[in-house]
mmCIF file of C-alpha atoms in Angstrom:
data_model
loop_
_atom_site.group_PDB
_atom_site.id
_atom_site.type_symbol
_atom_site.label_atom_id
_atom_site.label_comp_id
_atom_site.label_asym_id
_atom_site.label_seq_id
_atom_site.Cartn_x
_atom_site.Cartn_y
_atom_site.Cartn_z
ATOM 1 C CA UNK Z 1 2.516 -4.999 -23.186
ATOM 2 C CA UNK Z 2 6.258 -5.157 -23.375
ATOM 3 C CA UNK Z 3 8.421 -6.988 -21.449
ATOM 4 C CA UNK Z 4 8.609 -5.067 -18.656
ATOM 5 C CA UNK Z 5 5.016 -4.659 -18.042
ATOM 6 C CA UNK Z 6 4.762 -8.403 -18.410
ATOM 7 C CA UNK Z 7 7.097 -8.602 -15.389
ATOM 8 C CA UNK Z 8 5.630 -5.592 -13.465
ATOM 9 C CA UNK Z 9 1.883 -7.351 -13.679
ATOM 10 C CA UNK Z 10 3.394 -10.900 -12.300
ATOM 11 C CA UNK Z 11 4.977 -9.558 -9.355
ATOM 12 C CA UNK Z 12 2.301 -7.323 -8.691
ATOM 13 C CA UNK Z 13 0.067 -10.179 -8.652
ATOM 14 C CA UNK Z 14 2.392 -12.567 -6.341
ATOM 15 C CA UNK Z 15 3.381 -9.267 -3.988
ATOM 16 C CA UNK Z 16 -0.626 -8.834 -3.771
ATOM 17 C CA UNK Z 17 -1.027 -12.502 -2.498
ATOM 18 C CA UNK Z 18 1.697 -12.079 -0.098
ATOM 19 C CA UNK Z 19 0.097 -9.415 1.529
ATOM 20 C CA UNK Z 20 -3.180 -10.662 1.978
ATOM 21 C CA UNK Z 21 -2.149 -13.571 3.409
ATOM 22 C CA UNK Z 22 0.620 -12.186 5.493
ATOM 23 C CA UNK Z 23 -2.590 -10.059 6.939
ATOM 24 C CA UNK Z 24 -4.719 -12.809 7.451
ATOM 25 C CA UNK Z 25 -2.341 -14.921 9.033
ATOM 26 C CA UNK Z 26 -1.897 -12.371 11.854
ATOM 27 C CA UNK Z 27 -5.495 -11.562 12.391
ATOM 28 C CA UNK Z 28 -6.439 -14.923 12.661
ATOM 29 C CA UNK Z 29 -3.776 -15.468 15.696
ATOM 30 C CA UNK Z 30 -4.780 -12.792 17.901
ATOM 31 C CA UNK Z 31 -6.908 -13.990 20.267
ATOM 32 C CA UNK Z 32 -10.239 -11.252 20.613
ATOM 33 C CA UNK Z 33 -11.043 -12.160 24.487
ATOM 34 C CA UNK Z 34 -8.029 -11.473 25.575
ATOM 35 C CA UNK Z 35 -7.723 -8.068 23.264
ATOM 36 C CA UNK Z 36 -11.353 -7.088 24.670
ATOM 37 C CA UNK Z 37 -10.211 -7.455 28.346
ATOM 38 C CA UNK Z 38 -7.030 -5.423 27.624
ATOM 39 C CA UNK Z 39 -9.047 -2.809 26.026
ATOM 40 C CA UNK Z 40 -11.936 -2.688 28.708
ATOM 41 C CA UNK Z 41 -8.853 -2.572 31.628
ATOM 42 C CA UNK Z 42 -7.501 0.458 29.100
ATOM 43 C CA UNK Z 43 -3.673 -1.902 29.477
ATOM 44 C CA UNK Z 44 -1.594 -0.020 26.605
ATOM 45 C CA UNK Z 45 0.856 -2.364 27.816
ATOM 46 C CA UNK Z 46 -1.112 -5.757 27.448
ATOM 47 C CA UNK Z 47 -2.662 -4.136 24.263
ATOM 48 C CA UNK Z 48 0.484 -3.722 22.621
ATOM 49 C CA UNK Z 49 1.558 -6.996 24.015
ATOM 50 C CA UNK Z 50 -1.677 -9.174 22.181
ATOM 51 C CA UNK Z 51 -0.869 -7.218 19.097
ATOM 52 C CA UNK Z 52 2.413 -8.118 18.805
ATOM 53 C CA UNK Z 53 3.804 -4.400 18.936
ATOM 54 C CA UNK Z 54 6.640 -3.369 19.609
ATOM 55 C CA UNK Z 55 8.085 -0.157 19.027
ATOM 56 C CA UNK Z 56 5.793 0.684 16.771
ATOM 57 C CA UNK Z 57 6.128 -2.221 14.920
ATOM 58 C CA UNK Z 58 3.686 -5.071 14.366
ATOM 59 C CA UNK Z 59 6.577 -8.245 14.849
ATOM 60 C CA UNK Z 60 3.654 -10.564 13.137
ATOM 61 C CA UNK Z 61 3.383 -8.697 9.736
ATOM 62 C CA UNK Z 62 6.782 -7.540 10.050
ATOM 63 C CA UNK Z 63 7.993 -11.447 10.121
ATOM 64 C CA UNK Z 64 5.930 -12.485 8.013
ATOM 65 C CA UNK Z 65 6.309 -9.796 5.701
ATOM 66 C CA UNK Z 66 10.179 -10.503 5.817
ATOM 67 C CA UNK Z 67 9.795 -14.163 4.947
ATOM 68 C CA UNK Z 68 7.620 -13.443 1.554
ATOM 69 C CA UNK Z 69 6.991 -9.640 0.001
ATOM 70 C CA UNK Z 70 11.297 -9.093 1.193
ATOM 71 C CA UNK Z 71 12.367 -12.337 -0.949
ATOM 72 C CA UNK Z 72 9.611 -12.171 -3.929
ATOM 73 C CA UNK Z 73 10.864 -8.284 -4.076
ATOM 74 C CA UNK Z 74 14.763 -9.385 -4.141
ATOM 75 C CA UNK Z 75 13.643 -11.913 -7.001
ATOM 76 C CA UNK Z 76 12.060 -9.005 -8.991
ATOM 77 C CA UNK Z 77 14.782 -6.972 -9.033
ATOM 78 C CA UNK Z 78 17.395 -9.757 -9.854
ATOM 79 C CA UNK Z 79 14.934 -10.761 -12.892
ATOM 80 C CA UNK Z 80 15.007 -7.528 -13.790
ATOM 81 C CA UNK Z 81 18.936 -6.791 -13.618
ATOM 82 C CA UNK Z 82 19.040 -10.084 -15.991
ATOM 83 C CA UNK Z 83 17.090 -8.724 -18.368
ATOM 84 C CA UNK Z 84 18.484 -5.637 -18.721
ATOM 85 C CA UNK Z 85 21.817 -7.669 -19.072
ATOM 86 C CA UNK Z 86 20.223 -9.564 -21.979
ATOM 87 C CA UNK Z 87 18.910 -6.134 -23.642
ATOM 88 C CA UNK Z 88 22.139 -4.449 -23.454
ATOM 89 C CA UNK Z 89 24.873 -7.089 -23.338
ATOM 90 C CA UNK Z 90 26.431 -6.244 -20.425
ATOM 91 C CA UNK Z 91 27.199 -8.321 -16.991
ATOM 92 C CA UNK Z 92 25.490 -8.861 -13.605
ATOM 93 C CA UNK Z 93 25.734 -10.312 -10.793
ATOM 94 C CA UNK Z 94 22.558 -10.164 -9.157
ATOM 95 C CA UNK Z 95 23.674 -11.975 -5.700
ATOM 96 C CA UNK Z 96 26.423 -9.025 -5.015
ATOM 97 C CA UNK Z 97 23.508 -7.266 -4.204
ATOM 98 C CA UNK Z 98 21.443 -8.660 -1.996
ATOM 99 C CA UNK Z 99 22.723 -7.919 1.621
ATOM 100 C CA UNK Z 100 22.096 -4.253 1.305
ATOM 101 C CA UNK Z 101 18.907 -4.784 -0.800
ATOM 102 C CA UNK Z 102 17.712 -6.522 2.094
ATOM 103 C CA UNK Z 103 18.270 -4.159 4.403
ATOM 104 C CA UNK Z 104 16.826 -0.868 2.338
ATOM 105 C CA UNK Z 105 14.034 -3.028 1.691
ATOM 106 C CA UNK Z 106 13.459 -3.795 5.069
ATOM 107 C CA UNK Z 107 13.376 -0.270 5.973
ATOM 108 C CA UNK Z 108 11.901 1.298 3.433
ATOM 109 C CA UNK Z 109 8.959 -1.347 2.401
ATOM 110 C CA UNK Z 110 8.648 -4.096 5.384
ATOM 111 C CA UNK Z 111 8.920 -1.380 8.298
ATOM 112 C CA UNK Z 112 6.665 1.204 6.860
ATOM 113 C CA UNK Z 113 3.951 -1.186 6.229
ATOM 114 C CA UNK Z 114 4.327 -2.920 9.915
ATOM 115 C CA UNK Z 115 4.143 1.283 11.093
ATOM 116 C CA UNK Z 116 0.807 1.835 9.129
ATOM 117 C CA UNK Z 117 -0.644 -1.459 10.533
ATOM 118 C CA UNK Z 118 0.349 -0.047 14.030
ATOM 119 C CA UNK Z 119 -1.249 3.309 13.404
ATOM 120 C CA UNK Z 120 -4.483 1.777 12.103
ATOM 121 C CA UNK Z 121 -5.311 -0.698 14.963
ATOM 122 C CA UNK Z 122 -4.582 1.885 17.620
ATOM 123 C CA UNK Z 123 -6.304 4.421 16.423
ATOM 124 C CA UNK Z 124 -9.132 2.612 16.005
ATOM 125 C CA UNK Z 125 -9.268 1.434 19.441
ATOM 126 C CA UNK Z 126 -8.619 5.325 21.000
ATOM 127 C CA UNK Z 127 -11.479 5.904 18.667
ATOM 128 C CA UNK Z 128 -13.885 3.944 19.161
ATOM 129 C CA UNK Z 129 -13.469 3.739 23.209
ATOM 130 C CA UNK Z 130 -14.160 7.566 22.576
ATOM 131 C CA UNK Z 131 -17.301 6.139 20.791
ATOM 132 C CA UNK Z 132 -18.105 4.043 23.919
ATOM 133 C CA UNK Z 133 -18.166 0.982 21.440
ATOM 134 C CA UNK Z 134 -18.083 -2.434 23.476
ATOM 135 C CA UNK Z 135 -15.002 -4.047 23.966
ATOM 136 C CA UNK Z 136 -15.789 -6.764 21.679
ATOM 137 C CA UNK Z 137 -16.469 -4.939 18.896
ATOM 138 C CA UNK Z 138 -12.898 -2.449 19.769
ATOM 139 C CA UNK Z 139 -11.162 -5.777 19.667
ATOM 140 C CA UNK Z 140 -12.430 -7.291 15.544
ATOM 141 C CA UNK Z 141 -12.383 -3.550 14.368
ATOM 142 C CA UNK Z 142 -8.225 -2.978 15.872
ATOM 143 C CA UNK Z 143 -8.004 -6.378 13.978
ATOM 144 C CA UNK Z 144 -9.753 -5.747 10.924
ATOM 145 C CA UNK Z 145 -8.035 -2.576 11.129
ATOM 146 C CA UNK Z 146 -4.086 -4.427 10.873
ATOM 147 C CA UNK Z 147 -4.854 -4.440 7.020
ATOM 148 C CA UNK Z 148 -5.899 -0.719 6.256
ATOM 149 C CA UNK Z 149 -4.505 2.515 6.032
ATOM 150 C CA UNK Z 150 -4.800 5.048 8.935
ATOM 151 C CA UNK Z 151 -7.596 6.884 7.114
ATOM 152 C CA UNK Z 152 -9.438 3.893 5.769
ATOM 153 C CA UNK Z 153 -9.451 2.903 9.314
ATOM 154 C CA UNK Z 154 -10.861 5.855 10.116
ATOM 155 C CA UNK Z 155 -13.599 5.791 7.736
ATOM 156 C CA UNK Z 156 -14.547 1.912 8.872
ATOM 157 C CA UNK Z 157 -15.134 3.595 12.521
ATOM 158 C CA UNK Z 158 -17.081 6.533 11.254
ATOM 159 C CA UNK Z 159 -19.747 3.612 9.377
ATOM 160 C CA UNK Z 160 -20.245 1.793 12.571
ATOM 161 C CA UNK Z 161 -20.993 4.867 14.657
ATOM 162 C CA UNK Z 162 -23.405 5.724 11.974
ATOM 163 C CA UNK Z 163 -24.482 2.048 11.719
ATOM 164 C CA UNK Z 164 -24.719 1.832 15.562
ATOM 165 C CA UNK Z 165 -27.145 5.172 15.452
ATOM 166 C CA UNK Z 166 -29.417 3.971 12.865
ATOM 167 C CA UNK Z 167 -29.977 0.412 14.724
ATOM 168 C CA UNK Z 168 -30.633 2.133 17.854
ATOM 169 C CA UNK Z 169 -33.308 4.504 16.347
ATOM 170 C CA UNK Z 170 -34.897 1.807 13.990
ATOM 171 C CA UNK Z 171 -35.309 -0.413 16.622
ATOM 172 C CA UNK Z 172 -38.090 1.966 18.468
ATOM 173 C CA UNK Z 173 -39.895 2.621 14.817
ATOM 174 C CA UNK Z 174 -42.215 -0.024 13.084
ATOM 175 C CA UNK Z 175 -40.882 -2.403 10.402
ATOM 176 C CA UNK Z 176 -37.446 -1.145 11.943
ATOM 177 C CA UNK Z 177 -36.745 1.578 9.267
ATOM 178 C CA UNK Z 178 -35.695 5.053 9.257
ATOM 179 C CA UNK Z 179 -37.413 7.809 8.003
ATOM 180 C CA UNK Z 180 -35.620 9.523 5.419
ATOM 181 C CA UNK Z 181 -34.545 12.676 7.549
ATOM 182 C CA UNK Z 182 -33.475 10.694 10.309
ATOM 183 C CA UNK Z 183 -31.069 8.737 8.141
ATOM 184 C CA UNK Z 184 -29.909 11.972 6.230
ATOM 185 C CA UNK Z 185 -29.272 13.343 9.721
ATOM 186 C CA UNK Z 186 -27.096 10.754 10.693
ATOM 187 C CA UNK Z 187 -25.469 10.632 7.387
ATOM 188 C CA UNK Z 188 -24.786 14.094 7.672
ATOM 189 C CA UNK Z 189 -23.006 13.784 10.806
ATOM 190 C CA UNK Z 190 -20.450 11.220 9.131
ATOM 191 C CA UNK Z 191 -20.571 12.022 5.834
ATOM 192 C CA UNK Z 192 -17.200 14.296 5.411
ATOM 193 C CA UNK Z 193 -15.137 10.994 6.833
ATOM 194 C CA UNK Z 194 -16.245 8.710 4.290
ATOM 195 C CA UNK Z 195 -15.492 8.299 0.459
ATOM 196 C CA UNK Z 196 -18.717 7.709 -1.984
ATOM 197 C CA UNK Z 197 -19.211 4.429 -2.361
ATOM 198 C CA UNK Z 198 -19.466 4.346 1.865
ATOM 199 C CA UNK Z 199 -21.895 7.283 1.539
ATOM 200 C CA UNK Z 200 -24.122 5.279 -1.162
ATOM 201 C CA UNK Z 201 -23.817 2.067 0.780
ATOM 202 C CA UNK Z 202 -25.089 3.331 4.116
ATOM 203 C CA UNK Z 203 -28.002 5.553 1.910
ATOM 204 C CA UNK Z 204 -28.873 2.492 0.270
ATOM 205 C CA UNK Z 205 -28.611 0.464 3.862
ATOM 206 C CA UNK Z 206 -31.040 3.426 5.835
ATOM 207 C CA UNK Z 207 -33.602 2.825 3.044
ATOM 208 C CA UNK Z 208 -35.086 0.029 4.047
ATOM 209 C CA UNK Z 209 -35.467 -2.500 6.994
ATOM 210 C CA UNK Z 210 -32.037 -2.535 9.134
ATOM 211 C CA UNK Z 211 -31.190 -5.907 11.381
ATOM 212 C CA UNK Z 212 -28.018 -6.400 13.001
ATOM 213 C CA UNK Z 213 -26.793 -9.132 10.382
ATOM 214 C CA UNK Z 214 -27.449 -6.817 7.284
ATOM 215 C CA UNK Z 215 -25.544 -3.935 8.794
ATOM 216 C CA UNK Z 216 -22.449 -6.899 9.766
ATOM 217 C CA UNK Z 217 -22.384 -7.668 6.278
ATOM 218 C CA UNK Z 218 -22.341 -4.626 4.717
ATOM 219 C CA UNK Z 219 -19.565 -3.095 7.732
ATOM 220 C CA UNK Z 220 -17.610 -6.414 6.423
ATOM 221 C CA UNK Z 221 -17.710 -6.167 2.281
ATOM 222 C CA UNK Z 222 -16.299 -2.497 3.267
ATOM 223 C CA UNK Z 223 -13.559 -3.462 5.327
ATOM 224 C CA UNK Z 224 -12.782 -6.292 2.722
ATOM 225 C CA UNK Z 225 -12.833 -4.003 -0.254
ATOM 226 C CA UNK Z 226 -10.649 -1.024 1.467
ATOM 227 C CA UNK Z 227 -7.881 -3.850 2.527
ATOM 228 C CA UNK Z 228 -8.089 -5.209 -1.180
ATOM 229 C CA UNK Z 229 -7.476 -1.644 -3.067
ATOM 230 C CA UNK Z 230 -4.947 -0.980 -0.498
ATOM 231 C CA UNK Z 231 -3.330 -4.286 -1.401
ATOM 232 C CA UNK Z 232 -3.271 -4.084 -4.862
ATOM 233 C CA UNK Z 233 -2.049 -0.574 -4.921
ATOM 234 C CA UNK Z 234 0.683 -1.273 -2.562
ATOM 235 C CA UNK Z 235 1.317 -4.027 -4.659
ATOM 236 C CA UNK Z 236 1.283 -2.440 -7.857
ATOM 237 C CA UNK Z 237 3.657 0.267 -6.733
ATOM 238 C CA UNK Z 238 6.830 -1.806 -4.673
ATOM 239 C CA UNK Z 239 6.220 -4.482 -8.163
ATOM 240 C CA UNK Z 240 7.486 -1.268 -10.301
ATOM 241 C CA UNK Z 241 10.145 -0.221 -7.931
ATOM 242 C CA UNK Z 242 11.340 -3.243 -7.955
ATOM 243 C CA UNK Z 243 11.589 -3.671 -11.433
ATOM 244 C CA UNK Z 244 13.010 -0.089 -11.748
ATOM 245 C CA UNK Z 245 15.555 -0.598 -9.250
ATOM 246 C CA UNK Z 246 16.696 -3.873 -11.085
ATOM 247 C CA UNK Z 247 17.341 -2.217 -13.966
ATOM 248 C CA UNK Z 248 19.477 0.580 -12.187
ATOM 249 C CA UNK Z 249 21.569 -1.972 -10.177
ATOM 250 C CA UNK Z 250 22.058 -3.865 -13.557
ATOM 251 C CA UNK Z 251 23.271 -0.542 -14.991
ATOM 252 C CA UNK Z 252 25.673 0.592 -12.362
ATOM 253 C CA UNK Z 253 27.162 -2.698 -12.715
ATOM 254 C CA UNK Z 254 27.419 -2.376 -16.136
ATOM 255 C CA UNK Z 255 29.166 0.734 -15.808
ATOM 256 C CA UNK Z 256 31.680 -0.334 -12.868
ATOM 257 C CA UNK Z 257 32.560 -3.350 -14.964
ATOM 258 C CA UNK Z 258 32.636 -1.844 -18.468
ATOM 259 C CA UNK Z 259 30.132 -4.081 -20.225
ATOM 260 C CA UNK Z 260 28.271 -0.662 -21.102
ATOM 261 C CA UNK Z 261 29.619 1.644 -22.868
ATOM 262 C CA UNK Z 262 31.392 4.825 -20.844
ATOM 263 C CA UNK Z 263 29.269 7.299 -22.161
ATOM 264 C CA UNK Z 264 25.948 5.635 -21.769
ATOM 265 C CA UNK Z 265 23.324 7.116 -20.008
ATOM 266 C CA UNK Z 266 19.872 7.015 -18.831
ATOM 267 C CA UNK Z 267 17.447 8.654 -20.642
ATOM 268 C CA UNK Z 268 13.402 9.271 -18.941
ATOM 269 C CA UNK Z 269 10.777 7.691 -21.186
ATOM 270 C CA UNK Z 270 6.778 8.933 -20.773
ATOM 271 C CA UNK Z 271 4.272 6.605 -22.357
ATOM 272 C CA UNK Z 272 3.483 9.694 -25.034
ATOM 273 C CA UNK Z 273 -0.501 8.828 -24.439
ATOM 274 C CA UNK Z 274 -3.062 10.932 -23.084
ATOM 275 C CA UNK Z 275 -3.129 9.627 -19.899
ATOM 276 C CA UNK Z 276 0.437 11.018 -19.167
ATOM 277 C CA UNK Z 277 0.106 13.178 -15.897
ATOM 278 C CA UNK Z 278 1.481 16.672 -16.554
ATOM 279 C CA UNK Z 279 4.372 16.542 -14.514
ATOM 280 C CA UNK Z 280 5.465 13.341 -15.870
ATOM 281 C CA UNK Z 281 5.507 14.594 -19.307
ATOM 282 C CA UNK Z 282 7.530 17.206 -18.257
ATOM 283 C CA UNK Z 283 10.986 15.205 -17.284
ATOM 284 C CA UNK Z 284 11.839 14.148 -20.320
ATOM 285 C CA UNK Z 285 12.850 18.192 -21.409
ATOM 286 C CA UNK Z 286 14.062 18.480 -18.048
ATOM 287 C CA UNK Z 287 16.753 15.696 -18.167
ATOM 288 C CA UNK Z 288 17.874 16.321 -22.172
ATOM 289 C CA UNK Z 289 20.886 15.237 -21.628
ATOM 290 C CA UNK Z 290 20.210 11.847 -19.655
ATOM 291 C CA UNK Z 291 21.735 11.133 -16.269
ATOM 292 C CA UNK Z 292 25.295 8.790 -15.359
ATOM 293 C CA UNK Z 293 25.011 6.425 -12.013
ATOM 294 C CA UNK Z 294 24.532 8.058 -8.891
ATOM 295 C CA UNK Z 295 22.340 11.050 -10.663
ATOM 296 C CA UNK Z 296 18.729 11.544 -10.097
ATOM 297 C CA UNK Z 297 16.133 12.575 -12.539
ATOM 298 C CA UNK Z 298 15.076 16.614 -11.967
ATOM 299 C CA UNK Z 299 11.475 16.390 -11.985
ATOM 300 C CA UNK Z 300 8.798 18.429 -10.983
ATOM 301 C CA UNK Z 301 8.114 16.447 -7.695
ATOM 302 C CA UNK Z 302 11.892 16.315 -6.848
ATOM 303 C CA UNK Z 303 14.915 14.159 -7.670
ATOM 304 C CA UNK Z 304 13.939 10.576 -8.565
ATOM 305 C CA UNK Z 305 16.811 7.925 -9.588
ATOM 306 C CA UNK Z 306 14.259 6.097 -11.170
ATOM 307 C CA UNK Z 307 10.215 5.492 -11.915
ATOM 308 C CA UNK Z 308 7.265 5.076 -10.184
ATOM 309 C CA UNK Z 309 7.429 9.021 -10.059
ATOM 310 C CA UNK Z 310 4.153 8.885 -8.490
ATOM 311 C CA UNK Z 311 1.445 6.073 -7.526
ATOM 312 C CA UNK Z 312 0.296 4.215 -11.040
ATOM 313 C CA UNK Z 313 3.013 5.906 -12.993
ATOM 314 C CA UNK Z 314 3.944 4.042 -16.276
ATOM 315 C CA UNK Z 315 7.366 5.658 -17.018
ATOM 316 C CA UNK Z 316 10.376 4.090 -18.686
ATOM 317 C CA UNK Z 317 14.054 4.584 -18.836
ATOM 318 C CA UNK Z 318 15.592 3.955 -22.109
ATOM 319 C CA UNK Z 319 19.771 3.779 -21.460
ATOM 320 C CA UNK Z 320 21.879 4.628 -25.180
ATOM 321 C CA UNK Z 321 24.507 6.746 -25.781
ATOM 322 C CA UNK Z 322 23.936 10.607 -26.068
ATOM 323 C CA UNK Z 323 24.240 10.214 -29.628
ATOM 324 C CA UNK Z 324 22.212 7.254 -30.328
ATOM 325 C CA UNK Z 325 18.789 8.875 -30.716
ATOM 326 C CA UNK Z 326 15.627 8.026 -28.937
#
C-alpha cells in the first residue's frame, strides 16, 4: 500500500463510523407510536413532521451528518493537500479553502445522502400501506429504511410481503411449514425484486418450521447487512474523493503561487493490474499530454478533474513535467 492508500483506508474507516452512527442516532429518536398514528391517519404532513423532513431533506442526518462526515471529509482533504506539498515541495494553505469546501460538500455529499434517506423511508411507507402492512410495522420499516438506498428499501419490503405470506399459510399446515411449491410460489412472486443472497435466505427460511421470531431475525440481519455495504461503499468512495480533491487543491495552489513548476501537469495513472476496468485503462492514451488546473480528464465516462472515475476505482494522478517521464 502506498501512502495514499494508507490514507484512503483510514478515512474510509472513520467516514464509515460516522455514518452508522449518524443513522442510528436518528432512528433511535423517532418516536414509532406517534409515526404509526400518522401513518394510519395517512398525515403526509405529521409524517414528514416525526421524520424530521423537510424539503426533502432529513434535518436529523443532515445535522448530524454536518457535524462529523462534513469536518472528517475537510480533514482528509487538508491531509492530503499536505502531503502532496511534502512530495512535491511546493506550498499550501489548507485553511484558504475551507469555506467553499464546506459548502460543495454540503451539497454534493451531506444533501444527497439526507435526499436518499428521504426517498427510502417514504417509499417504504406508500409501499407497504399498498401492502396493507399494519401501522406498526410501516413505522420500524420507514425507520429502518433512513439507512438504505431507495432500491434496498425496496427489496426489504418485497421480503416481508413474502415473509408475511409464508406465516399466514404455515400457520394453517402442521409443524407450521411450507410445502415446497407453496414457498417456490411465493418466491416466485418476489423473486425479480431481490438480490441472491435475499433469494437464498428466504429458500433456506421456507424450508423448514417458520415462527414469527425466526422470520424477525432473519428480516433484521438483512436490513443490517444492506445498511452496512451501503455504508462502507459510500464510505469508501467520498474517502477517495476526498483524498483526490486534496491533492488537486494542493496543486492549483501550487501553481497560483509558483512552488510548482509552470509547466507541470497532471498526468492519469491506472494500477497496470488485471483488475483495471476497461475504460479506466483507456485514459491514460486519452490524456497523453497531461492536463493544467481547471482541465478535466477525457475519459470514456466523461470529463473527470480527478479519480474515483467510477465506484471502487483505484486510479492515480502522477503531476511532473511533460518531459520528466512516467
Amino acid at each position: 500500500m502506498d501512502d495514499l492508500d494508507i490514507l484512503i483506508a483510514r478515512l474510509t474507516a472513520e467516514f464509515e463510523e460516522t455514518l452508522h452512527l449518524s443513522f442510528k442516532k436518528v432512528s433511535e429518536e423517532i418516536d414509532i407510536d406517534q409515526l404509526a398514528q400518522a401513518i394510519v391517519a395517512r398525515d403526509e404532513v405529521k409524517i414528514a413532521d416525526i421524520l424530521s423532513f423537510d424539503e426533502g431533506l432529513h434535518q436529523g442526518i443532515d445535522n448530524d451528518l454536518n457535524n462529523g462526515l462534513l469536518y472528517a471529509l475537510i480533514g482528509g482533504i487538508a491531509f492530503a493537500m499536505k502531503g502532496f506539498a511534502q512530495r512535491h515541495r511546493s506550498r499550501v494553505n489548507p485553511n484558504g479553502e475551507v469555506d467553499q469546501l464546506m459548502v460543495e460538500l454540503r451539497r454534493n455529499v451531506v444533501e444527497p445522502l439526507a435526499r436518499r434517506a428521504y426517498e427510502a423511508a417514504t417509499q417504504t411507507i406508500t409501499r407497504m400501506q399498498r401492502l396493507e402492512f399494519d401501522a406498526h410495522e410501516i413505522a420500524r420499516s420507514a425507520i429502518a429504511a433512513l439507512s438504505l438506498a431507495p432500491d434496498q428499501a425496496k427489496s426489504i419490503v418485497y421480503m416481508r410481503k413474502a415473509v408475511r405470506e409464508a406465516l399466514q399459510a404455515a400457520s394453517a399446515l402442521p409443524e407450521g411449514k411450507l410445502p415446497p411449491q407453496a414457498a417456490k410460489t411465493i418466491l416466485d412472486r418476489v423473486q425479480s425484486h431481490l438480490n441472491a443472497a435475499q433469494r437464498a435466505a428466504l429458500r433456506k427460511a421456507f424450508s423448514g418450521p417458520l415462527d414469527e421470531t425466526t422470520v424477525q431475525k432473519l428480516l433484521l440481519r438483512h436490513t443490517r447487512a444492506l445498511a452496512s455495504y451501503r455504508q462502507s461503499v459510500i464510505a469508501r468512495q467520498e474517502a477517495t474523493r476526498a483524498v483526490h480533491l486534496g491533492e488537486y487543491l494542493a496543486f492549483r495552489q501550487g501553481k497560483a503561487n509558483r512552488s510548482i513548476p509552470r509547466d507541470a501537469r497532471r498526468f492519469w495513472r491506472t494500477r497496470e493490474d488485471e483488475r483495471v476496468r476497461h475504460t479506466h485503462h483507456l485514459v491514460p492514451a486519452m490524456n497523453a499530454d497531461g492536463v493544467d488546473v481547471g482541465e478535466p480528464f477525457q475519459t470514456p465516462l466523461g470529463p473527470a478533474l480527478y479519480p474515483p472515475l467510477e465506484i471502487n476505482c483505484r486510479c492515480r494522478v502522477d503531476v511532473r513535467r511533460p518531459n520528466a517521464g512516467a
